[in-house]
Coordinates of C-alpha atoms in Angstrom, one line a residue:
M1 CA 21.4 -29.3 17.5
A2 CA 22.8 -27.7 20.9
W3 CA 19.9 -25.1 20.9
L4 CA 17.7 -27.9 22.1
D5 CA 17.7 -28.6 26.0
K6 CA 18.1 -32.4 27.3
F7 CA 15.5 -33.5 29.7
P8 CA 14.7 -36.7 31.8
P9 CA 12.0 -38.8 29.6
V10 CA 8.3 -38.4 30.1
A11 CA 5.4 -40.5 28.9
V12 CA 4.6 -38.7 25.8
A13 CA 4.1 -40.5 22.4
G14 CA 6.0 -39.7 19.3
P15 CA 8.4 -41.3 16.8
Q16 CA 10.8 -43.7 18.0
P17 CA 14.2 -42.1 18.6
I18 CA 16.7 -43.6 16.2
P19 CA 20.1 -44.8 17.9
F20 CA 23.0 -42.5 17.8
V21 CA 21.1 -39.6 16.1
G22 CA 18.2 -39.6 18.4
R23 CA 15.9 -36.6 17.9
Q24 CA 18.2 -34.9 15.4
I25 CA 16.8 -36.9 12.4
H26 CA 13.2 -36.0 13.4
L27 CA 14.0 -32.7 13.5
L28 CA 15.4 -32.3 10.1
K29 CA 12.5 -34.2 8.8
F30 CA 10.0 -31.9 10.5
L31 CA 11.8 -28.7 9.2
R32 CA 12.1 -30.2 5.7
D33 CA 8.3 -30.5 5.6
P34 CA 6.7 -29.5 8.6
V35 CA 3.2 -29.4 7.2
G36 CA 3.4 -33.0 5.9
H37 CA 5.1 -34.1 9.3
L38 CA 2.3 -32.4 11.3
L39 CA -0.5 -34.0 9.3
R40 CA 0.8 -37.5 9.3
A41 CA 2.0 -37.3 13.0
H42 CA -1.1 -35.8 14.2
E43 CA -3.1 -38.9 12.5
T44 CA -0.8 -41.4 14.0
F45 CA -0.4 -39.8 17.8
G46 CA -3.4 -37.4 18.3
D47 CA -3.3 -33.9 19.7
V48 CA -0.4 -34.2 22.1
Y49 CA 3.0 -35.9 21.0
A50 CA 6.8 -35.2 21.0
L51 CA 9.2 -34.8 18.2
S52 CA 10.9 -37.9 19.6
K53 CA 9.1 -40.4 21.7
G54 CA 9.6 -39.5 25.5
D55 CA 11.7 -36.5 24.8
P56 CA 9.7 -33.1 25.9
S57 CA 12.3 -30.7 24.4
I58 CA 9.7 -30.1 21.5
V59 CA 6.3 -31.1 21.9
F60 CA 3.1 -30.8 19.4
L61 CA 0.2 -29.5 21.4
L62 CA -2.5 -29.5 18.9
G63 CA -6.2 -28.1 18.9
A64 CA -8.5 -25.4 20.4
A65 CA -7.6 -26.4 24.0
A66 CA -3.8 -26.5 23.5
N67 CA -3.9 -23.1 21.7
E68 CA -6.0 -21.5 24.6
M69 CA -3.7 -22.9 27.3
V70 CA -0.6 -21.7 25.7
L71 CA -1.6 -18.5 24.0
S72 CA -3.4 -17.1 27.0
S73 CA -0.5 -17.5 29.2
P74 CA 2.5 -15.4 27.9
Q75 CA 3.8 -15.4 31.2
T76 CA 4.3 -19.2 31.0
F77 CA 5.0 -19.4 27.4
H78 CA 7.5 -17.1 26.0
N79 CA 7.9 -16.6 22.2
Y80 CA 10.9 -18.5 21.2
I81 CA 12.5 -17.0 18.1
R82 CA 16.0 -18.6 17.5
T83 CA 18.1 -19.7 14.7
P84 CA 18.9 -23.4 14.7
F85 CA 22.6 -22.7 14.6
R86 CA 25.2 -20.2 16.0
I87 CA 25.1 -16.8 14.4
P88 CA 28.3 -14.9 13.8
D89 CA 28.8 -12.0 16.0
K90 CA 28.2 -8.4 14.5
S91 CA 26.8 -10.0 11.4
A92 CA 23.6 -8.6 9.4
I93 CA 21.9 -11.7 10.4
S94 CA 22.5 -11.1 14.1
R95 CA 21.2 -7.6 13.6
L96 CA 18.0 -8.8 12.1
Q97 CA 17.0 -10.8 15.2
V98 CA 16.2 -7.9 17.5
R99 CA 12.3 -7.5 16.6
L100 CA 8.9 -7.7 18.0
T101 CA 8.4 -11.3 17.7
A102 CA 11.5 -12.0 19.6
M103 CA 10.6 -10.1 22.4
N104 CA 8.8 -11.1 25.5
G105 CA 7.7 -9.4 28.8
D106 CA 8.0 -5.9 29.4
D107 CA 10.0 -5.2 26.2
H108 CA 7.2 -6.9 24.1
R109 CA 4.4 -4.9 25.7
T110 CA 6.3 -1.6 25.3
H111 CA 7.1 -2.1 21.6
R112 CA 3.7 -3.7 20.9
R113 CA 1.9 -0.6 22.4
L114 CA 4.2 1.7 20.1
L115 CA 3.5 -0.3 16.9
M116 CA -0.3 -0.5 17.6
Q117 CA -0.6 3.2 17.2
A118 CA 0.0 2.6 13.5
F119 CA -2.6 -0.3 13.2
T120 CA -5.9 1.4 14.4
T121 CA -9.0 0.9 12.4
P122 CA -9.2 4.6 11.3
Q123 CA -5.4 4.3 10.2
N124 CA -6.1 1.1 8.4
Q125 CA -8.9 2.6 6.5
R126 CA -7.0 5.7 5.3
H127 CA -4.9 3.2 3.2
A128 CA -8.1 1.6 1.5
L129 CA -7.9 3.9 -1.7
A130 CA -3.9 3.2 -2.1
I131 CA -4.5 -0.5 -1.9
A132 CA -7.1 -0.4 -4.5
R133 CA -4.9 1.9 -6.9
L134 CA -1.9 -0.4 -6.4
A135 CA -4.0 -3.5 -7.2
E136 CA -5.6 -1.9 -10.3
A137 CA -2.2 -0.8 -11.7
Q138 CA -0.9 -4.4 -11.3
V139 CA -4.1 -5.8 -13.0
R140 CA -3.6 -3.3 -15.9
T141 CA -0.2 -5.1 -16.8
W142 CA -2.1 -8.4 -17.5
R143 CA -3.5 -9.3 -21.0
F144 CA -6.1 -11.7 -21.7
G145 CA -4.5 -15.0 -22.8
D146 CA -1.3 -14.5 -20.9
T147 CA 0.0 -16.9 -18.5
I148 CA 1.1 -15.2 -15.3
D149 CA 2.7 -16.6 -12.2
F150 CA -0.1 -15.2 -9.8
A151 CA 2.0 -15.9 -6.7
E152 CA 4.9 -13.9 -8.0
E153 CA 2.4 -11.0 -9.0
M154 CA 1.0 -11.0 -5.4
I155 CA 4.3 -10.8 -3.8
G156 CA 5.2 -7.9 -5.8
L157 CA 1.8 -6.2 -5.1
S158 CA 1.8 -7.0 -1.4
A159 CA 5.4 -5.6 -1.1
S160 CA 4.2 -2.4 -2.8
I161 CA 1.3 -2.1 -0.7
A162 CA 3.6 -2.7 2.6
E163 CA 5.9 -0.1 1.3
Q164 CA 3.3 2.6 0.6
C165 CA 0.9 2.0 3.4
L166 CA 3.0 0.7 6.2
F167 CA 6.3 2.6 5.4
G168 CA 4.8 5.7 3.7
V169 CA 7.2 5.5 0.7
C170 CA 6.5 5.2 -3.1
P171 CA 7.1 1.6 -4.3
N172 CA 9.7 1.3 -6.8
D173 CA 11.3 -1.3 -9.1
D174 CA 12.9 -3.0 -6.3
S175 CA 9.7 -3.9 -4.5
I176 CA 9.5 -7.4 -5.8
R177 CA 13.3 -7.9 -5.4
V178 CA 13.0 -7.2 -1.6
G179 CA 9.8 -9.3 -1.4
K180 CA 11.8 -12.3 -2.9
L181 CA 15.0 -11.4 -0.7
A182 CA 12.6 -11.9 2.6
M183 CA 11.1 -15.0 1.3
N184 CA 14.5 -16.5 0.4
F185 CA 15.7 -15.5 3.8
L186 CA 13.0 -17.4 5.5
D187 CA 13.7 -20.5 3.3
L188 CA 17.4 -20.3 4.3
V189 CA 17.0 -19.7 8.1
F190 CA 15.5 -23.0 8.4
S191 CA 17.5 -24.8 5.9
P192 CA 18.4 -28.4 7.1
T193 CA 21.6 -28.0 5.0
A194 CA 22.4 -24.6 6.7
M195 CA 21.8 -26.3 10.2
A196 CA 24.1 -29.1 9.3
L197 CA 26.8 -26.9 7.9
P198 CA 26.7 -23.6 9.6
F199 CA 30.0 -22.5 8.2
D200 CA 30.6 -19.6 5.9
I201 CA 31.7 -21.5 2.9
P202 CA 31.3 -20.8 -0.8
R203 CA 28.3 -22.2 -2.4
T204 CA 26.8 -23.4 0.8
P205 CA 23.0 -22.5 2.0
F206 CA 24.7 -20.8 5.1
R207 CA 27.0 -18.7 2.9
S208 CA 23.8 -17.8 0.8
L209 CA 22.0 -16.8 4.3
L210 CA 24.8 -14.4 5.4
R211 CA 24.8 -12.5 1.9
T212 CA 21.1 -12.4 1.8
S213 CA 20.9 -11.1 5.4
E214 CA 23.3 -8.3 4.2
N215 CA 21.2 -7.5 1.1
I216 CA 18.3 -7.3 3.2
E217 CA 19.8 -5.0 5.7
S218 CA 21.1 -2.7 2.8
A219 CA 17.5 -2.7 1.3
M220 CA 16.0 -1.7 4.8
L221 CA 18.7 0.9 5.2
E222 CA 17.8 2.3 1.8
L223 CA 14.3 2.2 2.9
V224 CA 14.6 4.1 6.0
E225 CA 16.8 6.8 4.4
R226 CA 14.1 7.2 1.9
K227 CA 11.4 7.7 4.4
R228 CA 13.9 10.1 6.5
A229 CA 14.1 12.4 3.5
N230 CA 10.3 12.5 3.0
M231 CA 8.8 12.5 6.5
H232 CA 6.3 15.2 7.2
E233 CA 5.0 16.3 10.5
G234 CA 2.0 14.3 11.7
T235 CA 2.5 11.2 9.5
S236 CA 1.8 8.1 11.6
D237 CA 2.7 5.1 9.5
V238 CA 4.7 2.3 11.0
L239 CA 8.2 3.6 9.8
S240 CA 7.6 7.1 11.0
T241 CA 6.5 5.9 14.4
L242 CA 9.6 3.8 14.5
I243 CA 11.9 6.4 13.3
R244 CA 10.6 9.1 15.8
H245 CA 11.0 6.6 18.6
C246 CA 14.6 5.6 17.6
D247 CA 15.4 9.5 17.5
S248 CA 13.9 10.2 20.7
E249 CA 14.8 7.2 22.8
P250 CA 18.4 6.3 23.1
S251 CA 17.5 2.9 24.3
I252 CA 16.4 2.0 20.6
N253 CA 19.4 1.9 18.3
S254 CA 19.6 2.1 14.6
S255 CA 20.2 -1.7 14.3
E256 CA 16.7 -2.2 16.0
L257 CA 15.2 0.1 13.6
I258 CA 16.4 -1.8 10.8
S259 CA 15.1 -5.2 12.4
Q260 CA 11.8 -3.8 13.2
T261 CA 11.5 -2.5 9.9
F262 CA 12.2 -5.9 8.1
S263 CA 10.0 -7.7 10.7
M264 CA 7.0 -5.4 9.5
F265 CA 8.0 -5.8 6.0
V266 CA 7.7 -9.5 6.2
A267 CA 4.7 -9.6 8.3
G268 CA 3.2 -7.0 6.0
H269 CA 3.4 -8.7 2.7
E270 CA 4.1 -12.4 2.9
T271 CA 1.1 -13.7 4.5
T272 CA -1.2 -11.3 2.4
A273 CA 0.5 -12.6 -0.9
Q274 CA 0.0 -16.3 0.2
T275 CA -3.4 -15.7 1.2
L276 CA -4.4 -14.1 -2.1
A277 CA -2.7 -17.0 -4.1
W278 CA -4.5 -19.7 -2.3
T279 CA -7.8 -17.9 -2.4
A280 CA -7.6 -17.3 -6.3
F281 CA -6.7 -20.8 -6.6
L282 CA -9.6 -22.2 -4.4
L283 CA -12.0 -19.9 -6.2
A284 CA -10.7 -21.0 -9.5
Q285 CA -11.1 -24.7 -8.7
H286 CA -14.8 -24.1 -7.6
P287 CA -16.4 -22.4 -10.6
T288 CA -19.9 -22.0 -8.8
E289 CA -18.4 -20.2 -5.8
H290 CA -16.5 -18.1 -7.9
K291 CA -19.4 -16.9 -10.2
Q292 CA -21.3 -16.1 -6.8
V293 CA -18.5 -14.1 -5.5
A294 CA -17.6 -12.3 -8.8
D295 CA -21.4 -11.5 -9.4
E296 CA -21.7 -10.1 -5.9
V297 CA -18.6 -7.8 -6.1
R298 CA -19.5 -6.4 -9.8
G299 CA -23.1 -5.9 -8.3
I300 CA -22.2 -4.0 -5.3
L301 CA -19.1 -2.1 -6.6
D302 CA -20.2 -1.8 -10.4
G303 CA -16.5 -1.2 -11.4
R304 CA -15.3 1.1 -8.6
A305 CA -12.8 0.2 -6.0
A306 CA -14.0 -1.0 -2.7
A307 CA -14.2 1.3 0.3
P308 CA -14.0 0.0 3.9
E309 CA -17.6 0.6 4.2
D310 CA -18.3 -1.9 1.2
L311 CA -16.6 -4.6 2.6
A312 CA -19.6 -5.5 5.1
R313 CA -21.9 -5.7 2.0
L314 CA -19.9 -8.5 0.5
P315 CA -20.7 -11.7 2.5
F316 CA -19.8 -14.1 -0.1
L317 CA -16.5 -12.6 -0.6
D318 CA -15.8 -12.7 3.2
R319 CA -17.1 -16.2 3.7
S320 CA -14.8 -17.4 0.7
I321 CA -11.7 -15.7 2.1
K322 CA -12.4 -17.0 5.7
E323 CA -12.8 -20.5 4.2
S324 CA -9.6 -20.3 2.1
M325 CA -7.8 -19.1 5.5
R326 CA -9.3 -22.0 7.3
L327 CA -8.2 -24.6 4.7
L328 CA -4.9 -23.2 3.4
P329 CA -3.7 -20.7 6.2
A330 CA -0.7 -18.8 5.3
T331 CA 0.5 -19.7 8.7
P332 CA 0.1 -23.1 9.3
L333 CA 2.2 -23.0 12.4
L334 CA 2.6 -20.4 15.0
F335 CA 5.9 -19.1 16.4
F336 CA 7.4 -21.6 18.9
R337 CA 6.7 -21.1 22.5
K338 CA 9.1 -22.1 25.4
S339 CA 7.7 -22.7 28.7
I340 CA 9.8 -20.9 31.6
R341 CA 8.1 -23.2 34.4
P342 CA 6.5 -26.8 34.3
F343 CA 3.0 -27.3 33.1
R344 CA 0.4 -30.1 32.6
F345 CA -1.5 -31.1 29.5
H346 CA -3.6 -33.9 29.0
G347 CA -2.4 -35.6 32.3
I348 CA 1.2 -35.3 31.1
S349 CA 3.7 -33.2 33.2
F350 CA 6.3 -31.2 31.0
P351 CA 9.2 -29.5 32.5
A352 CA 10.3 -25.8 32.3
G353 CA 12.3 -25.5 28.8
T354 CA 9.9 -27.5 26.7
I355 CA 9.2 -25.9 23.3
A356 CA 5.7 -26.0 22.3
V357 CA 4.4 -26.1 18.6
L358 CA 0.8 -25.0 17.7
S359 CA -0.7 -25.2 14.5
P360 CA -3.6 -23.3 13.0
L361 CA -3.5 -25.7 10.1
V362 CA -4.5 -29.0 12.2
T363 CA -6.6 -26.9 14.4
H364 CA -8.8 -25.8 11.2
R365 CA -9.3 -29.5 10.5
C366 CA -11.4 -30.3 13.6
T367 CA -14.1 -32.6 12.2
K368 CA -16.3 -31.8 15.1
R369 CA -16.1 -27.7 14.4
F370 CA -15.6 -28.1 10.7
P371 CA -17.2 -31.1 9.0
N372 CA -15.6 -32.4 5.9
P373 CA -12.5 -30.1 6.7
R374 CA -10.7 -30.9 3.5
H375 CA -13.6 -29.4 1.3
F376 CA -13.7 -25.6 0.4
F377 CA -16.9 -24.8 1.4
P378 CA -17.6 -20.9 2.1
G379 CA -21.2 -21.5 3.0
R380 CA -20.3 -22.9 6.5
W381 CA -19.6 -19.7 7.5
S382 CA -23.0 -18.3 7.2
N383 CA -23.9 -20.2 10.5
V384 CA -20.6 -21.3 12.3
N385 CA -19.7 -19.7 15.5
V386 CA -16.0 -20.3 16.6
T387 CA -13.9 -19.2 19.5
P388 CA -10.6 -17.2 19.0
F389 CA -8.7 -20.6 19.8
E390 CA -10.7 -22.8 17.2
Y391 CA -10.1 -20.4 14.1
L392 CA -6.7 -18.3 14.3
P393 CA -5.3 -17.4 11.0
F394 CA -3.8 -14.5 12.6
G395 CA -2.9 -16.2 15.8
S396 CA -4.8 -15.4 19.2
G397 CA -4.4 -14.1 22.6
P398 CA -2.2 -11.0 23.5
R399 CA 0.2 -11.6 20.9
R400 CA -2.3 -11.8 18.1
C401 CA -0.8 -10.4 14.6
I402 CA -1.0 -6.6 15.2
G403 CA -1.5 -6.0 11.4
A404 CA -4.5 -8.5 11.3
G405 CA -7.1 -5.7 10.6
F406 CA -4.9 -4.2 8.0
A407 CA -4.1 -7.6 6.1
S408 CA -7.8 -8.4 6.1
M409 CA -9.0 -5.3 4.4
A410 CA -6.1 -5.3 2.1
I411 CA -7.1 -9.0 1.0
R412 CA -10.7 -8.0 0.5
I413 CA -9.8 -5.0 -1.6
V414 CA -7.4 -6.5 -3.6
L415 CA -9.7 -9.5 -4.6
S416 CA -12.7 -7.2 -5.3
V417 CA -10.5 -5.3 -7.9
I418 CA -9.1 -8.6 -9.5
L419 CA -12.6 -10.4 -9.7
Q420 CA -14.3 -7.3 -11.5
K421 CA -11.4 -7.1 -14.1
V422 CA -10.2 -10.8 -14.9
R423 CA -11.0 -14.4 -14.6
L424 CA -7.9 -16.4 -13.6
Q425 CA -7.7 -20.1 -14.4
P426 CA -4.8 -22.5 -13.3
I427 CA -3.2 -24.1 -16.3
R428 CA -3.9 -27.6 -16.9
D429 CA -1.7 -30.2 -15.0
A430 CA 0.0 -27.2 -13.1
N431 CA 2.1 -28.6 -10.3
I432 CA 0.5 -26.8 -7.4
S433 CA 2.5 -27.9 -4.0
R434 CA 3.5 -26.4 -0.9
T435 CA 6.4 -25.1 0.6
A436 CA 7.1 -23.7 4.1
R437 CA 9.1 -20.7 5.0
S438 CA 9.7 -20.5 8.7
I439 CA 5.9 -20.5 9.9
T440 CA 4.4 -19.5 6.5
M441 CA 3.0 -21.7 3.8
G442 CA 2.9 -20.6 0.1
P443 CA 3.1 -22.2 -3.5
R444 CA 6.4 -24.1 -3.9
Y445 CA 6.2 -23.8 -7.8
G446 CA 4.5 -20.5 -8.2
M447 CA 0.9 -20.3 -9.2
P448 CA 0.5 -20.3 -13.0
M449 CA -2.7 -18.8 -14.1
I450 CA -4.4 -18.1 -17.5
V451 CA -5.9 -14.4 -17.7
L452 CA -9.4 -14.7 -19.0
P453 CA -12.1 -12.1 -19.5
P454 CA -14.1 -11.2 -16.3
D455 CA -17.3 -12.5 -18.0
S456 CA -16.1 -16.0 -19.0
H457 CA -17.4 -18.0 -15.9
D458 CA -20.1 -19.8 -17.8
A459 CA -17.6 -21.2 -20.3
V460 CA -15.0 -22.1 -17.8
L461 CA -14.6 -25.5 -15.9
R462 CA -11.9 -26.0 -13.3
N463 CA -8.7 -27.7 -14.7
D464 CA -7.2 -30.5 -13.2
V465 CA -3.9 -30.0 -11.5
S466 CA -0.9 -32.1 -9.8
G467 CA 1.1 -31.7 -6.8
D468 CA 0.7 -32.3 -3.3
I469 CA -2.1 -29.7 -3.0
H470 CA -4.2 -32.9 -3.0
E471 CA -3.1 -34.1 0.4
L472 CA -4.3 -30.6 1.8
V473 CA -7.6 -30.1 -0.1
D474 CA -10.1 -32.4 -1.6
L475 CA -11.1 -30.8 -4.9
R476 CA -13.6 -33.3 -5.8
T477 CA -17.5 -32.1 -5.8
P478 CA -18.1 -31.5 -2.0
P479 CA -20.7 -34.2 -0.4
T480 CA -24.5 -33.6 -1.4
D481 CA -25.3 -33.1 2.3
M482 CA -23.4 -29.8 2.5
P483 CA -25.6 -26.9 1.9
S484 CA -24.3 -24.5 -1.1
L485 CA -22.9 -21.1 -0.5
D486 CA -26.2 -19.8 -1.6
S487 CA -28.9 -22.3 -1.6
T488 CA -30.9 -20.3 -3.9
S489 CA -28.2 -20.5 -6.5
S490 CA -27.2 -24.1 -6.1
D491 CA -28.2 -24.8 -9.7
S492 CA -26.3 -22.1 -11.3
T493 CA -23.4 -24.1 -12.9
K494 CA -24.1 -24.5 -16.7
S495 CA -22.5 -27.4 -18.9
A496 CA -19.2 -26.4 -20.3
P497 CA -16.5 -27.6 -22.9
T498 CA -13.8 -29.6 -21.3
N499 CA -11.1 -27.3 -22.7
P500 CA -12.0 -23.6 -21.5
H501 CA -9.4 -22.0 -23.6
R502 CA -10.5 -23.6 -26.7
S503 CA -14.2 -22.6 -26.0
L504 CA -13.2 -19.0 -25.6
N505 CA -11.0 -19.2 -28.6
I506 CA -8.1 -18.0 -26.4
E507 CA -4.6 -19.8 -26.5
P508 CA -2.4 -19.3 -23.4
T509 CA 0.6 -17.3 -24.2
P510 CA 3.1 -17.4 -21.5
R511 CA 4.4 -14.1 -20.2
H512 CA 7.3 -16.3 -18.8
R513 CA 7.8 -20.0 -18.3
P514 CA 5.8 -21.0 -15.1
A515 CA 8.2 -23.0 -12.8
A516 CA 5.1 -25.2 -11.9
V517 CA 5.0 -26.9 -15.3
R518 CA 8.9 -27.5 -15.3
A519 CA 8.5 -29.1 -11.9
R520 CA 6.2 -31.7 -12.7

């Protein structure tokens, strides 16, 4: 772990260092399950603690006050994007490191201004119809009674949306393959085994990481070539902007173009796919809220695709998505920050070089701001006012995700299509567990769902599921002192048989065997 600096001890709490291995074992435990580590350590040590007691090399600064201090001060806290092992020179993985999230100072400001040209509100709204059509095409492949892996379906759909809307190229059969490559890359780059054995040896995670990086670079090159062959004057999508800048600025080389394209692809599809999967799951597990949102969408849209101007007229949908992103944020961690000068927080002095870890997941569970934080309660958003540092699913400050507006619109349009066409229900006893890829969180074993007719709400009760989802969400009935999503409809849930598929005379027929069942 030579990438971590060594410092004199400071008076900061944390797990006791283990003789001879010190902080290394704590780092491996954190990287193996960052979400579980965060929740357990925060409960034990509070808002400020170190990876290893007394060692300021990595500290966890949690809550709104820490978010504001760090995210408002990019001159003190630089983004720290570095793989925890030595990268071979002139390798594909080394070329994929030159991207916006790894830049600081003037370089970051220059490139951010360049990319922001493709993410203005008018630019985002131009893509609404394409997003709706791609979502409708995806839903048409589903049949009532099928069991689908909804998480995988959303990976493919989000990858297609990124290719068509962000890059201006027609999605092809490779879209889902590239999406899976990106997720596999994120799994491998923080693999404890790859860190322990960073050698190009057959059948090791590190060898897999090198090969995956090569496949990604090849896929991104193919994407750029497809775009170059079909560029038109005046097009202003992300990839067109990058290509023109690369052609006119000798300081931007082709490797940087590929790396920025990959970064935009990951940012443009993974968090969107995870948010869609988690939101669909939470709505399925809360039939009353699902019915209210679905009735609203069908009543307002009447079968047509949502346009940008419709979204403000869908408050139940908006609140449900906000609550999903609060409870199960696709980015439970933000990119690490490294202090370039000493700083103080909570009365503790930290040296320059300290790596700070921030967490939207922990921030969103503040009981003072969000009572009963483990419950899915969209109604809280009808009267809650939060600062950008108390609720930050897209980060906050001058490095807030540049695609936040696009992603927010895409998520709402896709869900408005799905809610009008089908009713999705997790299969009974599905293993719904989390996995962390870099700073993102998605379903470890997929999201196996049964496709039901859209008007089946009254006959469906939620199915019990297994897995560590119960560590993150309390799926029991919310406390009675919490107001309903719509107080005028609080008694709208009707009694239903215990087996929703039998009551509808539908037997689930698997489109493919869900991994979530195999992994119980």
